[in-house]
mmCIF file of C-alpha atoms and ligand atoms in Angstrom:
data_model
loop_
_atom_site.group_PDB
_atom_site.id
_atom_site.type_symbol
_atom_site.label_atom_id
_atom_site.label_comp_id
_atom_site.label_asym_id
_atom_site.label_seq_id
_atom_site.Cartn_x
_atom_site.Cartn_y
_atom_site.Cartn_z
ATOM 1 C CA HIS A 288 0.268 0.091 -0.066
ATOM 2 C CA ALA A 289 2.853 2.516 1.032
ATOM 3 C CA GLU A 290 4.883 1.319 -2.764
ATOM 4 C CA LEU A 291 1.301 2.303 -4.666
ATOM 5 C CA HIS A 292 1.053 5.563 -1.955
ATOM 6 C CA LEU A 293 4.562 6.506 -3.521
ATOM 7 C CA LEU A 294 4.087 5.969 -6.746
ATOM 8 C CA LEU A 295 0.873 7.481 -7.382
ATOM 9 C CA SER A 296 1.673 10.647 -5.131
ATOM 10 C CA MET A 297 4.380 11.303 -7.722
ATOM 11 C CA ILE A 298 1.110 11.764 -10.708
ATOM 12 C CA THR A 299 -1.553 13.341 -8.801
ATOM 13 C CA PRO A 300 -1.632 17.168 -9.206
ATOM 14 C CA LEU A 301 -1.759 19.151 -5.980
ATOM 15 C CA GLY A 302 -4.309 21.658 -7.296
ATOM 16 C CA TRP A 303 -6.513 17.859 -7.195
ATOM 17 C CA LEU A 304 -5.836 17.001 -4.142
ATOM 18 C CA GLU A 305 -6.455 21.153 -2.790
ATOM 19 C CA ARG A 306 -9.692 21.132 -3.607
ATOM 20 C CA VAL A 307 -11.029 17.840 -1.811
ATOM 21 C CA PRO A 308 -13.947 18.690 0.224
ATOM 22 C CA THR A 309 -12.842 16.881 3.424
ATOM 23 C CA TYR A 310 -9.469 18.289 3.534
ATOM 24 C CA LYS A 311 -11.088 21.989 3.090
ATOM 25 C CA GLU A 312 -13.472 21.351 5.784
ATOM 26 C CA GLN A 313 -11.206 19.674 8.215
ATOM 27 C CA ARG A 314 -8.641 22.538 8.126
ATOM 28 C CA GLU A 315 -11.428 25.078 8.986
ATOM 29 C CA ASN A 316 -13.175 23.543 11.793
ATOM 30 C CA ILE A 317 -9.746 21.834 13.388
ATOM 31 C CA LYS A 318 -8.432 24.656 14.935
ATOM 32 C CA GLU A 319 -6.402 23.378 17.531
ATOM 33 C CA LYS A 320 -3.642 20.706 15.452
ATOM 34 C CA ASP A 321 -1.460 21.602 12.595
ATOM 35 C CA LEU A 322 -3.339 20.321 9.708
ATOM 36 C CA GLY A 323 -0.593 21.527 7.231
ATOM 37 C CA THR A 324 1.638 18.638 6.290
ATOM 38 C CA TYR A 325 1.560 16.461 3.514
ATOM 39 C CA GLY A 326 0.462 13.405 4.902
ATOM 40 C CA PHE A 327 -2.717 15.319 5.888
ATOM 41 C CA LEU A 328 -3.494 16.557 1.769
ATOM 42 C CA GLY A 329 -1.641 13.013 0.727
ATOM 43 C CA TYR A 330 -3.989 10.831 2.433
ATOM 44 C CA PRO A 331 -6.796 10.704 -0.140
ATOM 45 C CA VAL A 332 -3.719 9.171 -2.204
ATOM 46 C CA LEU A 333 -3.145 6.834 -0.026
ATOM 47 C CA GLN A 334 -7.339 6.004 0.554
ATOM 48 C CA SER A 335 -7.119 6.153 -3.706
ATOM 49 C CA ALA A 336 -3.914 3.316 -3.122
ATOM 50 C CA ASP A 337 -6.028 1.216 -0.751
ATOM 51 C CA ILE A 338 -9.390 1.076 -3.483
ATOM 52 C CA LEU A 339 -6.883 0.622 -7.000
ATOM 53 C CA ILE A 340 -4.807 -2.004 -4.985
ATOM 54 C CA TYR A 341 -7.386 -4.560 -5.020
ATOM 55 C CA LYS A 342 -8.535 -3.533 -8.308
ATOM 56 C CA ALA A 343 -12.433 -2.284 -7.034
ATOM 57 C CA ASP A 344 -15.017 -1.919 -8.863
ATOM 58 C CA PHE A 345 -17.237 -0.242 -6.380
ATOM 59 C CA VAL A 346 -16.510 1.212 -2.984
ATOM 60 C CA PRO A 347 -19.071 1.194 0.201
ATOM 61 C CA VAL A 348 -19.194 4.623 1.507
ATOM 62 C CA GLY A 349 -20.431 7.284 2.543
ATOM 63 C CA GLU A 350 -21.964 10.950 1.482
ATOM 64 C CA ASP A 351 -18.757 12.495 2.545
ATOM 65 C CA GLN A 352 -16.350 9.766 1.230
ATOM 66 C CA VAL A 353 -17.473 9.881 -2.250
ATOM 67 C CA PRO A 354 -15.525 12.805 -3.871
ATOM 68 C CA HIS A 355 -12.052 10.469 -2.548
ATOM 69 C CA VAL A 356 -13.799 8.002 -4.448
ATOM 70 C CA GLU A 357 -14.426 9.983 -7.474
ATOM 71 C CA LEU A 358 -10.419 11.210 -6.938
ATOM 72 C CA THR A 359 -9.119 7.428 -7.050
ATOM 73 C CA ARG A 360 -10.928 7.265 -10.612
ATOM 74 C CA GLU A 361 -9.237 10.624 -11.787
ATOM 75 C CA ILE A 362 -5.250 8.812 -10.500
ATOM 76 C CA ALA A 363 -6.752 5.500 -12.098
ATOM 77 C CA ARG A 364 -7.662 6.759 -15.348
ATOM 78 C CA ARG A 365 -4.157 9.009 -15.461
ATOM 79 C CA PHE A 366 -1.965 6.392 -14.289
ATOM 80 C CA ASN A 367 -3.908 4.441 -16.965
ATOM 81 C CA LEU A 368 -3.229 6.766 -19.542
ATOM 82 C CA PHE A 369 0.334 6.984 -18.819
ATOM 83 C CA TYR A 370 1.669 3.824 -18.001
ATOM 84 C CA GLY A 371 -1.426 1.264 -19.448
ATOM 85 C CA LYS A 372 -0.547 1.441 -22.648
ATOM 86 C CA ARG A 373 0.636 -2.569 -23.046
ATOM 87 C CA THR A 374 -1.798 -3.708 -20.623
ATOM 88 C CA TYR A 375 -5.076 -1.797 -18.784
ATOM 89 C CA VAL A 376 -4.235 -1.334 -15.060
ATOM 90 C CA PHE A 377 -6.825 -0.627 -12.802
ATOM 91 C CA PRO A 378 -10.513 0.112 -12.993
ATOM 92 C CA GLU A 379 -12.828 3.128 -12.308
ATOM 93 C CA PRO A 380 -14.629 2.745 -8.664
ATOM 94 C CA GLN A 381 -17.912 3.662 -8.340
ATOM 95 C CA PRO A 382 -19.174 4.234 -4.818
ATOM 96 C CA LEU A 383 -21.613 2.216 -3.004
ATOM 97 C CA LEU A 384 -24.116 4.248 -1.090
ATOM 98 C CA THR A 385 -26.436 3.119 0.967
ATOM 99 C CA PRO A 386 -30.143 4.993 1.249
ATOM 100 C CA ALA A 387 -29.135 7.202 4.081
ATOM 101 C CA ALA A 388 -25.844 7.525 3.171
ATOM 102 C CA LYS A 389 -24.613 9.979 5.632
ATOM 103 C CA LEU A 390 -24.612 9.551 10.040
ATOM 104 C CA PRO A 391 -24.488 12.669 11.807
ATOM 105 C CA GLY A 392 -22.698 13.158 15.185
ATOM 106 C CA THR A 393 -24.205 13.673 18.238
ATOM 107 C CA ASP A 394 -23.653 17.683 17.002
ATOM 108 C CA GLY A 395 -25.320 17.846 14.043
ATOM 109 C CA ARG A 396 -21.975 17.001 11.853
ATOM 110 C CA LYS A 397 -20.485 14.601 10.170
ATOM 111 C CA MET A 398 -19.940 12.144 12.459
ATOM 112 C CA SER A 399 -16.261 11.929 13.054
ATOM 113 C CA LYS A 400 -13.751 11.338 15.743
ATOM 114 C CA SER A 401 -11.575 14.912 15.357
ATOM 115 C CA TYR A 402 -15.250 16.283 16.198
ATOM 116 C CA GLY A 403 -15.818 14.211 19.301
ATOM 117 C CA ASN A 404 -18.933 13.781 18.397
ATOM 118 C CA THR A 405 -19.172 10.475 17.658
ATOM 119 C CA ILE A 406 -21.467 7.589 19.353
ATOM 120 C CA MET A 407 -19.141 4.841 19.709
ATOM 121 C CA LEU A 408 -19.513 1.079 19.338
ATOM 122 C CA THR A 409 -18.660 0.135 22.828
ATOM 123 C CA ASP A 410 -20.596 2.775 23.988
ATOM 124 C CA PRO A 411 -22.440 1.225 27.035
ATOM 125 C CA GLU A 412 -26.322 1.383 26.819
ATOM 126 C CA PRO A 413 -26.084 4.309 29.387
ATOM 127 C CA VAL A 414 -23.738 6.486 27.653
ATOM 128 C CA VAL A 415 -25.804 6.463 23.962
ATOM 129 C CA ARG A 416 -28.819 7.030 25.940
ATOM 130 C CA GLN A 417 -27.104 9.915 27.351
ATOM 131 C CA LYS A 418 -25.529 11.417 24.334
ATOM 132 C CA LEU A 419 -28.532 10.704 22.183
ATOM 133 C CA LYS A 420 -30.499 13.593 24.892
ATOM 134 C CA THR A 421 -28.060 16.183 24.314
ATOM 135 C CA MET A 422 -28.105 15.983 20.088
ATOM 136 C CA VAL A 423 -29.114 18.758 18.399
ATOM 137 C CA THR A 424 -32.583 18.704 16.838
ATOM 138 C CA ASP A 425 -34.490 20.204 14.208
ATOM 139 C CA PRO A 426 -33.905 24.336 15.190
ATOM 140 C CA ALA A 427 -36.712 25.431 14.376
ATOM 141 C CA ARG A 428 -38.641 23.164 17.220
ATOM 142 C CA VAL A 429 -37.609 26.068 19.989
ATOM 143 C CA ARG A 430 -41.167 25.468 21.553
ATOM 144 C CA ARG A 431 -42.971 21.861 22.143
ATOM 145 C CA SER A 432 -45.509 22.933 20.270
ATOM 146 C CA ASP A 433 -43.604 24.233 16.990
ATOM 147 C CA PRO A 434 -43.521 21.827 14.169
ATOM 148 C CA GLY A 435 -40.674 20.675 12.732
ATOM 149 C CA ASN A 436 -38.844 18.375 9.354
ATOM 150 C CA PRO A 437 -37.023 15.266 10.540
ATOM 151 C CA ASP A 438 -35.376 15.629 7.253
ATOM 152 C CA VAL A 439 -33.255 18.731 8.481
ATOM 153 C CA CYS A 440 -33.046 16.986 11.907
ATOM 154 C CA PRO A 441 -29.729 14.945 12.560
ATOM 155 C CA VAL A 442 -31.938 12.713 14.694
ATOM 156 C CA GLY A 443 -34.267 12.108 12.147
ATOM 157 C CA ASP A 444 -31.334 11.196 10.255
ATOM 158 C CA LEU A 445 -31.053 8.554 12.852
ATOM 159 C CA HIS A 446 -34.208 6.928 13.128
ATOM 160 C CA LYS A 447 -33.480 6.671 8.918
ATOM 161 C CA ILE A 448 -31.119 4.459 9.157
ATOM 162 C CA PHE A 449 -31.425 2.490 12.697
ATOM 163 C CA SER A 450 -35.657 2.974 13.198
ATOM 164 C CA ASP A 451 -38.007 0.392 11.340
ATOM 165 C CA ARG A 452 -40.517 1.704 9.323
ATOM 166 C CA ALA A 453 -43.630 2.042 11.530
ATOM 167 C CA THR A 454 -40.803 4.236 14.030
ATOM 168 C CA ILE A 455 -39.874 5.960 11.055
ATOM 169 C CA THR A 456 -43.849 6.765 9.769
ATOM 170 C CA LYS A 457 -44.403 8.214 13.476
ATOM 171 C CA VAL A 458 -41.708 10.330 13.806
ATOM 172 C CA ASP A 459 -41.975 12.141 10.277
ATOM 173 C CA GLU A 460 -45.774 12.413 11.574
ATOM 174 C CA GLY A 461 -45.694 13.749 14.999
ATOM 175 C CA CYS A 462 -42.595 15.859 14.096
ATOM 176 C CA ARG A 463 -44.422 18.227 11.091
ATOM 177 C CA SER A 464 -47.917 18.160 13.969
ATOM 178 C CA ALA A 465 -45.804 18.704 16.597
ATOM 179 C CA ALA A 466 -48.036 15.544 18.150
ATOM 180 C CA ILE A 467 -44.461 14.114 19.201
ATOM 181 C CA GLY A 468 -41.924 16.299 21.333
ATOM 182 C CA CYS A 469 -38.009 15.366 20.735
ATOM 183 C CA ILE A 470 -37.162 14.074 24.150
ATOM 184 C CA GLU A 471 -39.577 10.951 23.417
ATOM 185 C CA CYS A 472 -38.559 10.909 19.476
ATOM 186 C CA LYS A 473 -34.937 11.035 21.332
ATOM 187 C CA SER A 474 -35.153 8.280 22.656
ATOM 188 C CA TRP A 475 -37.179 5.838 20.428
ATOM 189 C CA ALA A 476 -33.801 7.052 18.013
ATOM 190 C CA ALA A 477 -31.254 6.054 21.785
ATOM 191 C CA ASP A 478 -33.932 2.471 22.024
ATOM 192 C CA ALA A 479 -32.876 1.354 17.998
ATOM 193 C CA LEU A 480 -29.083 2.474 18.376
ATOM 194 C CA VAL A 481 -29.135 0.214 21.730
ATOM 195 C CA ASN A 482 -31.040 -2.943 19.477
ATOM 196 C CA ILE A 483 -28.098 -3.022 17.076
ATOM 197 C CA ILE A 484 -25.171 -1.962 18.973
ATOM 198 C CA LYS A 485 -25.903 -4.129 22.131
ATOM 199 C CA PRO A 486 -25.803 -8.008 19.944
ATOM 200 C CA MET A 487 -22.430 -6.349 18.362
ATOM 201 C CA GLN A 488 -21.354 -5.744 21.741
ATOM 202 C CA ASP A 489 -22.426 -9.712 23.247
ATOM 203 C CA ARG A 490 -20.376 -11.011 20.152
ATOM 204 C CA ARG A 491 -17.344 -8.925 20.708
ATOM 205 C CA LYS A 492 -16.832 -10.073 24.175
ATOM 206 C CA LYS A 493 -15.609 -13.403 23.089
ATOM 207 C CA TYR A 494 -12.944 -11.775 21.222
ATOM 208 C CA GLU A 495 -11.962 -9.993 24.164
ATOM 209 C CA GLN A 496 -11.337 -12.976 26.106
ATOM 210 C CA ASN A 497 -10.125 -14.454 23.704
ATOM 211 C CA PRO A 498 -7.620 -11.892 21.035
ATOM 212 C CA ARG A 499 -5.747 -14.720 20.187
ATOM 213 C CA LEU A 500 -9.442 -15.606 17.926
ATOM 214 C CA ALA A 501 -9.922 -11.952 16.666
ATOM 215 C CA TRP A 502 -5.638 -11.229 15.476
ATOM 216 C CA ASP A 503 -5.950 -15.823 13.297
ATOM 217 C CA ILE A 504 -9.174 -13.489 11.849
ATOM 218 C CA LEU A 505 -7.223 -10.824 10.759
ATOM 219 C CA GLU A 506 -4.025 -13.032 9.691
ATOM 220 C CA ALA A 507 -5.550 -15.266 7.940
ATOM 221 C CA GLY A 508 -7.629 -11.616 5.974
ATOM 222 C CA ALA A 509 -3.820 -10.231 5.579
ATOM 223 C CA ALA A 510 -2.573 -13.278 3.794
ATOM 224 C CA ARG A 511 -5.746 -13.178 1.401
ATOM 225 C CA ALA A 512 -4.824 -9.443 0.875
ATOM 226 C CA ARG A 513 -1.256 -9.769 0.224
ATOM 227 C CA LYS A 514 -1.812 -11.978 -2.590
ATOM 228 C CA VAL A 515 -3.978 -10.185 -4.786
ATOM 229 C CA SER A 516 -2.291 -6.926 -3.779
ATOM 230 C CA GLY A 517 1.642 -8.973 -4.574
ATOM 231 C CA THR A 518 -0.131 -9.181 -8.569
ATOM 232 C CA THR A 519 -1.225 -6.094 -8.741
ATOM 233 C CA MET A 520 2.223 -4.579 -7.794
ATOM 234 C CA ASP A 521 3.857 -6.987 -10.556
ATOM 235 C CA THR A 522 1.414 -5.468 -12.685
ATOM 236 C CA VAL A 523 2.228 -1.746 -11.700
ATOM 237 C CA ARG A 524 5.785 -2.189 -11.344
ATOM 238 C CA ASP A 525 6.226 -3.862 -15.253
ATOM 239 C CA ALA A 526 3.432 -1.036 -16.767
ATOM 240 C CA MET A 527 6.011 1.720 -15.372
ATOM 241 C CA ASN A 528 8.964 -0.317 -16.703
ATOM 242 C CA MET A 529 10.511 -0.836 -12.661
ATOM 243 C CA SER A 530 11.707 -4.238 -11.929
ATOM 244 C CA LEU A 531 12.448 -5.543 -8.531
ATOM 245 C CA ASP A 532 14.710 -7.910 -9.948
ATOM 246 C CA TYR A 533 18.833 -7.655 -8.762
ATOM 247 C CA GLU A 534 21.497 -7.960 -9.982
ATOM 248 C CA PRO A 535 24.635 -8.930 -7.828
ATOM 249 C CA PRO A 536 28.228 -7.480 -8.693
ATOM 250 C CA ARG A 537 30.716 -9.842 -10.292
ATOM 251 C CA GLN A 538 32.705 -12.008 -8.061
ATOM 252 C CA ASP A 539 36.728 -10.959 -8.756
ATOM 253 C CA THR A 540 38.215 -14.287 -9.391
ATOM 254 C CA ASP A 541 41.153 -15.294 -11.334
ATOM 255 C CA ASP A 542 39.044 -16.362 -14.231
ATOM 256 C CA ASN A 543 36.910 -13.663 -14.224
ATOM 257 C CA PRO A 544 38.682 -10.536 -13.119
ATOM 258 C CA VAL A 545 36.563 -7.985 -12.705
ATOM 259 C CA ALA A 546 37.417 -4.933 -15.299
ATOM 260 C CA THR A 547 38.978 -2.029 -12.819
ATOM 261 C CA THR A 548 40.745 0.511 -13.485
ATOM 262 C CA ALA A 549 44.056 -1.442 -12.071
ATOM 263 C CA ASN A 550 43.979 -4.173 -14.063
ATOM 264 C CA LYS A 551 42.688 -2.508 -17.145
ATOM 265 C CA LYS A 552 46.308 -1.065 -17.285
ATOM 266 C CA ASN A 553 48.001 -4.408 -16.864
ATOM 267 C CA ALA A 554 45.629 -5.630 -19.076
HETATM 268 S S1 LIG B 132 -39.277 15.264 16.619
HETATM 269 FE FE1 LIG B 132 -37.422 13.909 16.696
HETATM 270 S S2 LIG B 132 -36.966 14.452 14.353
HETATM 271 FE FE2 LIG B 132 -38.503 16.306 15.149
HETATM 272 S S3 LIG B 132 -36.803 18.155 15.581
HETATM 273 FE FE3 LIG B 132 -37.468 16.742 17.337
HETATM 274 S S4 LIG B 132 -35.353 15.168 17.524
HETATM 275 FE FE4 LIG B 132 -35.898 15.354 15.182
#
């Protein structure tokens, strides 16, 4: 991955990276860290390498990552144009979005550890419920009697992702007519989240008690991935006329002296 990242970095124009929306957005939002580094700017190229090394046709992503898949397509196209003369190297991957493609955090921005607004899969139930209680809602609902709009409310987004159809309908109608309050609505969202997270946490316990089980899965996956990525890198090096074949220096023997300046003079 690191090698392909380096090679793709050589053909990626700087302007493409500076235009990536998440780069601009995070630089504006995260002031306490120095994000003016190549590592941060070039991170989408590493993501492209992660995708292209497996020649993925589709990538399951959230809405905010779609520009990264677009960038990956542009890099793949450029690589194929420069080096794909003898053999077509990379496919141009497409994003694979779920119906609710954006997961909001508790402050309404996209959920991100950098923003400190996450609900973690490992959060115990009381923590999930507490985080939901403080989640921002449709700003138009100042009073309980004000009608709201679940389409502009982050809690409404959570319902669309995690709640069943009956609850989504109940929220939609109740919010727009002010028949339900936000506290009630948030508690239903918390129920839906806990229903999904709890079984995951139960399954996780087995691996916490025996981490070797998790390592075995990771190692088996890594072995499969290494095989595929190794084949891709052979194709990439071949396309770029780069060879890893190493010719050791000739040994100086009586039968086969190395042609040094000294022994050339003596010849
Ligand atoms: S009722 Fe629910 S969807 Fe409507 S504004 Fe309140 S929290 Fe959001």
